[in-house]
Coordinates of C-alpha atoms and ligand atoms in Angstrom, one line a residue:
M1337 CA 8.7 -2.8 -31.6
T1338 CA 7.9 -3.3 -28.0
R1339 CA 5.1 -5.4 -26.6
P1340 CA 2.2 -3.0 -26.1
I1341 CA 1.6 -3.4 -22.4
V1342 CA 2.6 -0.5 -20.2
K1343 CA 2.2 0.6 -16.6
I1344 CA 1.6 4.4 -16.5
I1345 CA 2.2 6.3 -13.2
D1346 CA 0.6 9.6 -12.9
L1347 CA 2.8 11.8 -10.7
S1348 CA 0.2 14.6 -10.4
A1349 CA -2.4 12.1 -9.2
L1350 CA 0.1 11.0 -6.5
R1351 CA 0.6 14.6 -5.5
Q1352 CA -3.2 15.4 -5.5
N1353 CA -4.0 12.3 -3.4
A1354 CA -1.3 13.3 -0.9
L1355 CA -2.7 16.8 -0.6
A1356 CA -6.1 15.3 0.0
A1357 CA -4.6 13.1 2.7
K1358 CA -2.9 16.1 4.3
K1359 CA -6.2 18.0 4.2
M1360 CA -8.2 15.2 5.7
A1361 CA -5.6 14.6 8.4
G1362 CA -6.0 18.2 9.6
Q1363 CA -3.3 19.0 12.2
A1364 CA -1.8 15.5 12.0
K1365 CA 1.5 14.9 10.2
V1366 CA 1.4 12.3 7.4
W1367 CA 3.5 9.3 6.9
A1368 CA 3.3 8.3 3.3
V1369 CA 3.3 4.5 3.4
V1370 CA 5.6 3.4 0.5
K1371 CA 6.3 -0.2 1.3
A1372 CA 6.3 -2.7 -1.6
D1373 CA 7.9 -0.2 -4.0
A1374 CA 5.2 2.3 -3.2
Y1375 CA 2.5 -0.3 -3.8
G1376 CA 4.0 -0.9 -7.2
H1377 CA 4.3 2.8 -8.2
G1378 CA 8.1 3.0 -7.8
L1379 CA 9.6 4.0 -4.5
F1380 CA 12.0 6.7 -5.7
R1381 CA 9.6 8.4 -8.1
T1382 CA 6.9 8.4 -5.5
A1383 CA 9.2 9.8 -2.8
K1384 CA 10.2 12.5 -5.2
A1385 CA 6.6 13.4 -6.1
L1386 CA 5.6 13.6 -2.5
E1387 CA 8.7 15.2 -1.0
N1388 CA 7.2 18.6 -0.5
I1389 CA 3.8 17.4 0.7
V1390 CA 4.2 14.6 3.2
D1391 CA 6.1 14.6 6.5
G1392 CA 7.8 11.2 6.3
L1393 CA 8.0 7.8 4.5
A1394 CA 7.0 4.6 6.1
L1395 CA 8.1 1.3 4.7
I1396 CA 9.3 -2.2 5.4
E1397 CA 12.4 -2.8 3.2
I1398 CA 15.7 -2.0 4.9
D1399 CA 17.8 -1.6 1.8
S1400 CA 15.3 0.8 0.3
A1401 CA 15.2 2.9 3.4
I1402 CA 19.0 3.3 3.5
R1403 CA 19.0 4.1 -0.2
L1404 CA 16.4 6.8 0.4
R1405 CA 18.9 8.4 2.8
E1406 CA 21.8 8.0 0.4
E1407 CA 19.8 9.6 -2.4
G1408 CA 19.1 12.6 -0.2
W1409 CA 15.7 12.0 1.4
Q1410 CA 15.9 14.4 4.4
K1411 CA 12.5 14.0 6.1
E1412 CA 11.6 11.3 8.6
I1413 CA 11.6 7.6 7.7
L1414 CA 9.8 4.9 9.7
M1415 CA 10.3 1.2 9.4
L1416 CA 6.9 -0.4 10.1
Q1417 CA 8.2 -3.9 10.9
G1418 CA 11.2 -2.6 12.8
F1419 CA 14.5 -4.4 12.7
Y1420 CA 15.4 -8.0 12.5
D1421 CA 18.8 -8.0 14.1
A1422 CA 21.4 -5.7 15.8
A1423 CA 23.0 -4.9 12.5
D1424 CA 19.7 -3.5 11.1
L1425 CA 19.2 -1.5 14.3
T1426 CA 22.7 0.0 14.1
A1427 CA 22.1 1.0 10.5
F1428 CA 18.8 2.6 11.5
I1429 CA 20.4 4.7 14.2
Q1430 CA 23.2 5.7 12.0
H1431 CA 20.9 6.8 9.2
H1432 CA 18.3 8.5 11.5
I1433 CA 15.6 6.0 10.6
Q1434 CA 12.8 5.5 13.1
F1435 CA 11.5 1.9 13.6
A1436 CA 8.7 0.1 15.3
V1437 CA 9.4 -2.0 18.3
H1438 CA 6.9 -4.8 18.8
D1439 CA 8.5 -7.5 20.9
N1440 CA 10.5 -8.0 24.1
E1441 CA 13.3 -9.6 22.1
Q1442 CA 13.8 -6.4 20.2
I1443 CA 14.0 -4.4 23.5
E1444 CA 16.8 -6.7 24.6
V1445 CA 18.7 -6.0 21.3
I1446 CA 18.2 -2.3 21.8
E1447 CA 19.5 -2.5 25.4
A1448 CA 22.6 -4.4 24.2
V1449 CA 23.3 -2.0 21.3
C1450 CA 22.8 1.1 23.5
Q1451 CA 25.5 -0.3 25.9
R1452 CA 28.1 0.2 23.2
L1453 CA 26.6 3.5 21.8
P1454 CA 27.7 6.9 23.0
E1455 CA 25.0 8.6 25.1
D1456 CA 24.5 11.4 22.7
S1457 CA 23.8 9.0 19.8
T1458 CA 20.1 9.5 20.3
F1459 CA 17.2 8.0 18.3
D1460 CA 13.4 8.0 18.1
L1461 CA 11.2 4.9 17.8
Y1462 CA 7.6 3.8 17.8
L1463 CA 6.3 1.3 20.3
K1464 CA 3.6 -0.9 18.8
M1465 CA 0.6 -2.0 20.7
N1466 CA -1.4 -5.1 19.9
T1467 CA -5.0 -4.0 20.2
G1468 CA -6.6 -7.1 18.8
M1469 CA -5.0 -7.7 15.4
N1470 CA -2.7 -10.2 17.1
R1471 CA 0.2 -9.8 14.6
L1472 CA 2.7 -7.4 16.1
G1473 CA 2.8 -5.5 19.4
F1474 CA 2.6 -5.5 23.1
K1475 CA -0.7 -6.2 24.8
P1476 CA -2.3 -3.0 26.3
E1477 CA -1.6 -4.3 29.8
N1478 CA 2.1 -4.8 29.1
Y1479 CA 2.6 -1.7 27.1
A1480 CA 3.5 0.8 29.8
K1481 CA 6.2 -1.6 31.1
A1482 CA 7.8 -1.9 27.7
Y1483 CA 7.6 1.9 27.3
H1484 CA 9.3 2.6 30.6
R1485 CA 12.0 0.0 30.0
L1486 CA 12.9 1.8 26.7
K1487 CA 12.5 5.3 28.3
K1488 CA 15.3 4.4 30.7
L1489 CA 17.9 4.2 27.9
P1490 CA 19.8 7.5 27.6
Q1491 CA 19.8 7.2 23.8
V1492 CA 16.1 6.9 23.4
R1493 CA 14.6 10.3 22.7
Q1494 CA 11.0 10.1 21.6
I1495 CA 8.8 7.1 21.9
G1496 CA 5.8 7.3 19.5
M1497 CA 2.8 5.1 20.1
M1498 CA 1.2 3.1 17.4
T1499 CA -1.3 0.3 16.7
H1500 CA -2.9 -1.1 13.5
F1501 CA -6.6 -1.6 12.8
A1502 CA -8.0 -4.9 11.7
N1503 CA -11.3 -3.4 10.7
A1504 CA -11.1 0.3 9.9
D1505 CA -12.9 -0.6 6.6
D1506 CA -15.6 -2.5 8.6
A1507 CA -16.1 -0.5 11.7
N1508 CA -18.9 -2.5 13.1
N1509 CA -17.2 -5.9 12.7
S1510 CA -18.8 -8.2 15.2
V1511 CA -15.6 -9.8 16.5
L1512 CA -13.5 -6.7 16.8
P1513 CA -15.2 -3.4 16.3
F1514 CA -13.1 -0.4 15.3
A1515 CA -14.1 1.5 18.5
E1516 CA -12.9 -1.4 20.7
Q1517 CA -9.3 -1.1 19.3
V1518 CA -9.4 2.6 19.8
K1519 CA -10.5 2.1 23.4
R1520 CA -7.8 -0.5 24.1
F1521 CA -5.2 1.8 22.5
K1522 CA -6.2 4.7 24.7
A1523 CA -6.2 2.6 27.8
G1524 CA -2.8 1.1 27.1
S1525 CA -1.2 4.4 26.3
A1526 CA -2.8 6.5 29.0
G1527 CA -0.4 8.8 30.8
L1528 CA 2.5 8.1 28.4
E1529 CA 4.2 10.9 26.7
G1530 CA 4.7 10.9 22.9
N1531 CA 3.1 11.1 19.5
H1532 CA 0.2 8.8 18.7
C1533 CA -0.2 7.3 15.2
I1534 CA -3.0 4.8 14.6
A1535 CA -4.9 5.9 11.5
N1536 CA -4.4 4.1 8.2
S1537 CA -6.2 5.1 5.0
A1538 CA -9.6 3.7 6.0
A1539 CA -9.5 5.6 9.3
I1540 CA -8.2 8.8 7.7
L1541 CA -11.2 8.6 5.3
E1542 CA -13.8 7.7 7.8
F1543 CA -12.7 8.5 11.3
P1544 CA -10.8 11.8 11.4
E1545 CA -11.2 11.8 15.2
V1546 CA -8.4 9.2 15.5
D1547 CA -5.9 11.2 13.5
F1548 CA -3.9 12.4 16.6
E1549 CA -0.4 13.7 15.9
W1550 CA 0.5 11.4 12.9
V1551 CA -1.4 9.3 10.4
R1552 CA -0.2 6.5 8.0
A1553 CA -1.7 7.0 4.6
G1554 CA -1.1 4.1 2.2
I1555 CA -3.6 2.9 -0.4
M1556 CA -5.4 6.3 -0.6
L1557 CA -2.2 7.9 -2.0
Y1558 CA -2.4 5.7 -5.0
G1559 CA -6.1 6.6 -5.7
A1560 CA -7.6 3.3 -4.5
T1561 CA -9.6 2.5 -1.4
P1562 CA -9.4 0.0 1.5
G1563 CA -12.7 -1.5 0.5
I1564 CA -15.0 1.4 1.6
K1565 CA -17.1 3.3 -1.0
S1566 CA -15.1 4.1 -4.1
A1567 CA -12.0 6.2 -4.6
K1568 CA -14.1 8.7 -6.6
D1569 CA -16.4 9.3 -3.6
F1570 CA -13.3 10.7 -1.8
H1571 CA -12.0 12.6 -4.8
L1572 CA -9.0 10.3 -5.1
I1573 CA -7.4 9.8 -8.5
P1574 CA -6.0 6.5 -9.7
A1575 CA -2.3 6.9 -10.0
M1576 CA -1.6 3.7 -11.9
S1577 CA -3.0 2.6 -15.2
L1578 CA -2.3 -0.7 -16.7
E1579 CA -2.8 -0.5 -20.4
S1580 CA -2.2 -2.6 -23.5
K1581 CA -3.6 -3.3 -26.9
L1582 CA -5.5 -5.9 -28.9
I1583 CA -3.3 -8.2 -30.8
S1584 CA -5.8 -10.6 -32.4
I1585 CA -9.5 -10.9 -33.1
Q1586 CA -11.4 -14.2 -33.6
E1587 CA -15.0 -14.6 -34.9
I1588 CA -16.5 -17.5 -33.1
N1589 CA -19.7 -19.5 -33.4
P1590 CA -22.1 -20.9 -30.8
G1591 CA -20.4 -23.9 -29.1
D1592 CA -16.9 -22.6 -29.7
A1593 CA -14.6 -22.2 -26.7
V1594 CA -11.9 -19.7 -25.7
G1595 CA -8.6 -20.4 -24.0
Y1596 CA -7.2 -23.1 -21.7
G1597 CA -9.6 -25.6 -20.3
S1598 CA -12.2 -24.4 -22.8
Q1599 CA -14.0 -22.9 -19.8
F1600 CA -15.9 -20.2 -21.8
V1601 CA -18.2 -21.5 -24.5
A1602 CA -20.1 -19.1 -26.8
D1603 CA -23.8 -19.3 -26.9
K1604 CA -24.1 -17.0 -29.9
P1605 CA -21.9 -15.7 -32.6
M1606 CA -19.2 -13.5 -31.0
R1607 CA -16.1 -11.5 -31.6
V1608 CA -13.4 -12.3 -29.1
A1609 CA -10.2 -10.3 -29.0
V1610 CA -6.9 -11.1 -27.4
V1611 CA -5.1 -8.6 -25.2
A1612 CA -1.3 -8.6 -24.7
C1613 CA -1.5 -9.0 -20.9
G1614 CA -1.5 -12.2 -18.8
Y1615 CA -0.7 -13.4 -15.4
A1616 CA 3.0 -13.1 -16.0
D1617 CA 2.4 -9.4 -16.3
G1618 CA 0.6 -9.4 -12.9
Y1619 CA -2.9 -9.7 -14.1
P1620 CA -4.7 -12.1 -11.7
R1621 CA -5.1 -15.5 -13.2
V1622 CA -8.1 -16.0 -10.9
A1623 CA -10.1 -13.2 -12.7
P1624 CA -13.1 -15.0 -14.0
T1625 CA -15.0 -14.5 -17.2
G1626 CA -16.9 -11.3 -16.8
T1627 CA -14.1 -9.3 -15.1
P1628 CA -14.5 -5.7 -16.3
I1629 CA -12.0 -4.3 -18.9
I1630 CA -12.1 -1.3 -21.2
V1631 CA -11.5 -1.7 -25.0
D1632 CA -11.5 1.4 -27.2
G1633 CA -13.1 3.4 -24.4
V1634 CA -15.9 0.9 -24.0
K1635 CA -16.4 -1.2 -20.8
T1636 CA -16.7 -4.9 -21.6
R1637 CA -15.7 -8.2 -20.0
T1638 CA -13.0 -10.8 -20.1
V1639 CA -13.8 -14.2 -21.4
G1640 CA -12.0 -17.5 -20.7
R1641 CA -9.0 -18.2 -18.5
V1642 CA -6.3 -15.7 -18.2
S1643 CA -3.1 -17.1 -19.9
M1644 CA 0.5 -16.3 -19.0
D1645 CA 0.8 -13.7 -21.7
M1646 CA -2.7 -12.9 -23.0
L1647 CA -6.3 -12.8 -22.1
G1648 CA -9.5 -12.8 -24.0
V1649 CA -12.2 -10.0 -24.1
D1650 CA -15.7 -9.8 -25.6
V1651 CA -15.8 -7.2 -28.3
T1652 CA -19.0 -8.4 -29.9
D1653 CA -20.6 -5.1 -29.2
I1654 CA -17.6 -2.9 -29.9
P1655 CA -17.6 -2.8 -33.7
S1656 CA -14.6 -0.3 -33.7
A1657 CA -12.4 -2.9 -32.0
R1658 CA -9.5 -4.1 -34.2
V1659 CA -5.9 -5.2 -33.8
G1660 CA -4.1 -2.3 -32.1
S1661 CA -7.2 -1.0 -30.2
H1662 CA -6.4 0.5 -26.8
V1663 CA -7.1 -1.5 -23.7
E1664 CA -7.3 -0.4 -20.1
L1665 CA -6.9 -3.3 -17.6
W1666 CA -7.4 -0.8 -14.8
G1667 CA -6.7 2.9 -14.2
K1668 CA -8.5 6.2 -14.6
N1669 CA -11.7 4.8 -16.2
L1670 CA -11.7 1.5 -14.5
P1671 CA -10.9 1.5 -10.7
V1672 CA -8.5 -1.3 -9.7
D1673 CA -10.8 -2.0 -6.9
E1674 CA -13.5 -3.1 -9.4
V1675 CA -11.2 -5.5 -11.1
A1676 CA -10.0 -6.8 -7.7
E1677 CA -13.4 -7.4 -6.5
A1678 CA -14.2 -9.5 -9.6
A1679 CA -11.0 -11.5 -9.0
G1680 CA -11.9 -12.0 -5.3
T1681 CA -9.0 -9.8 -4.0
I1682 CA -8.2 -6.3 -3.1
G1683 CA -6.8 -3.4 -5.2
Y1684 CA -3.6 -3.5 -3.0
E1685 CA -2.6 -6.9 -4.3
L1686 CA -3.1 -6.0 -8.0
L1687 CA -1.1 -2.8 -7.7
C1688 CA 1.8 -4.5 -6.0
A1689 CA 1.8 -7.5 -8.4
V1690 CA 2.5 -5.9 -11.8
A1691 CA 5.5 -7.8 -13.0
P1692 CA 9.0 -6.3 -13.6
R1693 CA 8.7 -7.2 -17.3
V1694 CA 6.0 -4.6 -17.8
P1695 CA 7.6 -1.3 -18.9
V1696 CA 6.8 1.8 -16.8
Q1697 CA 6.0 5.3 -18.1
E1698 CA 5.8 8.4 -16.0
K1699 CA 3.2 11.1 -16.6
E1700 CA 3.7 14.5 -15.1
Ligands
PLP3049 C1 0.5 -0.9 5.1 C2 0.4 -0.3 6.4 C3 -0.4 0.9 6.5 C4 -1.1 1.6 5.3 O1 -2.4 1.0 5.2 P1 -3.4 1.5 4.1 O2 -4.6 0.7 4.2 O3 -2.7 1.2 2.7 O4 -3.5 3.0 4.3 C5 -0.4 1.6 7.7 N1 0.2 1.0 8.8 C6 0.9 -0.1 8.7 C7 1.5 -0.7 10.0 C8 1.0 -0.8 7.6 O5 1.6 -2.0 7.5

């Protein structure tokens, strides 16, 4: 017997979402963003599913990038956070892995490494601009200088230009509107030769005019959204379902409480069921009473605090519910975005957080 919880990854949903991204991106090539183990979907299975659809993989983790090459990934690879030391850089060049450059310290390392490299040991990179996010990148006014400094190196072949949006999902943000970042990016990169890559999922979905030569599609590949509309509105299909079963049912009376802290108190006779899923499986402990959940195909709500290995659900109005009934924590019938919203977070975090102890099943 195994504990009934399972994470099901739908490979055909991944493919269909990638095809949708391709189509929306028009002429632009698509980086499939597969950091964080492909947002919890499994890096290698996702890479394999998307191999014939996308143009490259973008990620953060160095070991994973090198393993992708060792396992035969032939298309482009881009390291979104670049390298952390000269050894990383040397490995990237050796494995034909592109990388973001966001700081002068990195340029110094590149110059030093290039001094020892043969001139025909060429590589491509992306130069990152800080257009207002104030995380990584060169300010627009310093950008061309960094570009020309890199361009001088004989080994540097193509320099792509990238920036990242703070508010592609909230275009009219009063502090930093989407259009302002686009304007700064265009000003800072004016006259420089190379590919431009600025669109994330939110921009691909809402602002195709900034797709340029390459886009970076992340959350949309997994059938969730960056906080705009719902995945369904864009014909995206949830690629991950977290499912489990009921393992107990309690009949409770008015005044009876459920779970740690006795935070939920019944005000009428109720049937409360226990699901084999808790925060140690990656379900958010902060999800309050009332978080949506599906039991036996019927949408209901969680009750009480989420425990480490279980959580409570209200099955008062689901007479068919019994031990062994099917539970969908999120997936095809319950968008992860809805659960995330109830828990005060975003779908990204829930997808990435499913714990290693949860078994994975693939669906073709
Ligand atoms: C994660 C990431 C993306 C993908 O963002 P989504 O909102 O998931 O599409 C794109 N670019 C960079 C630099 C990222 O770190």
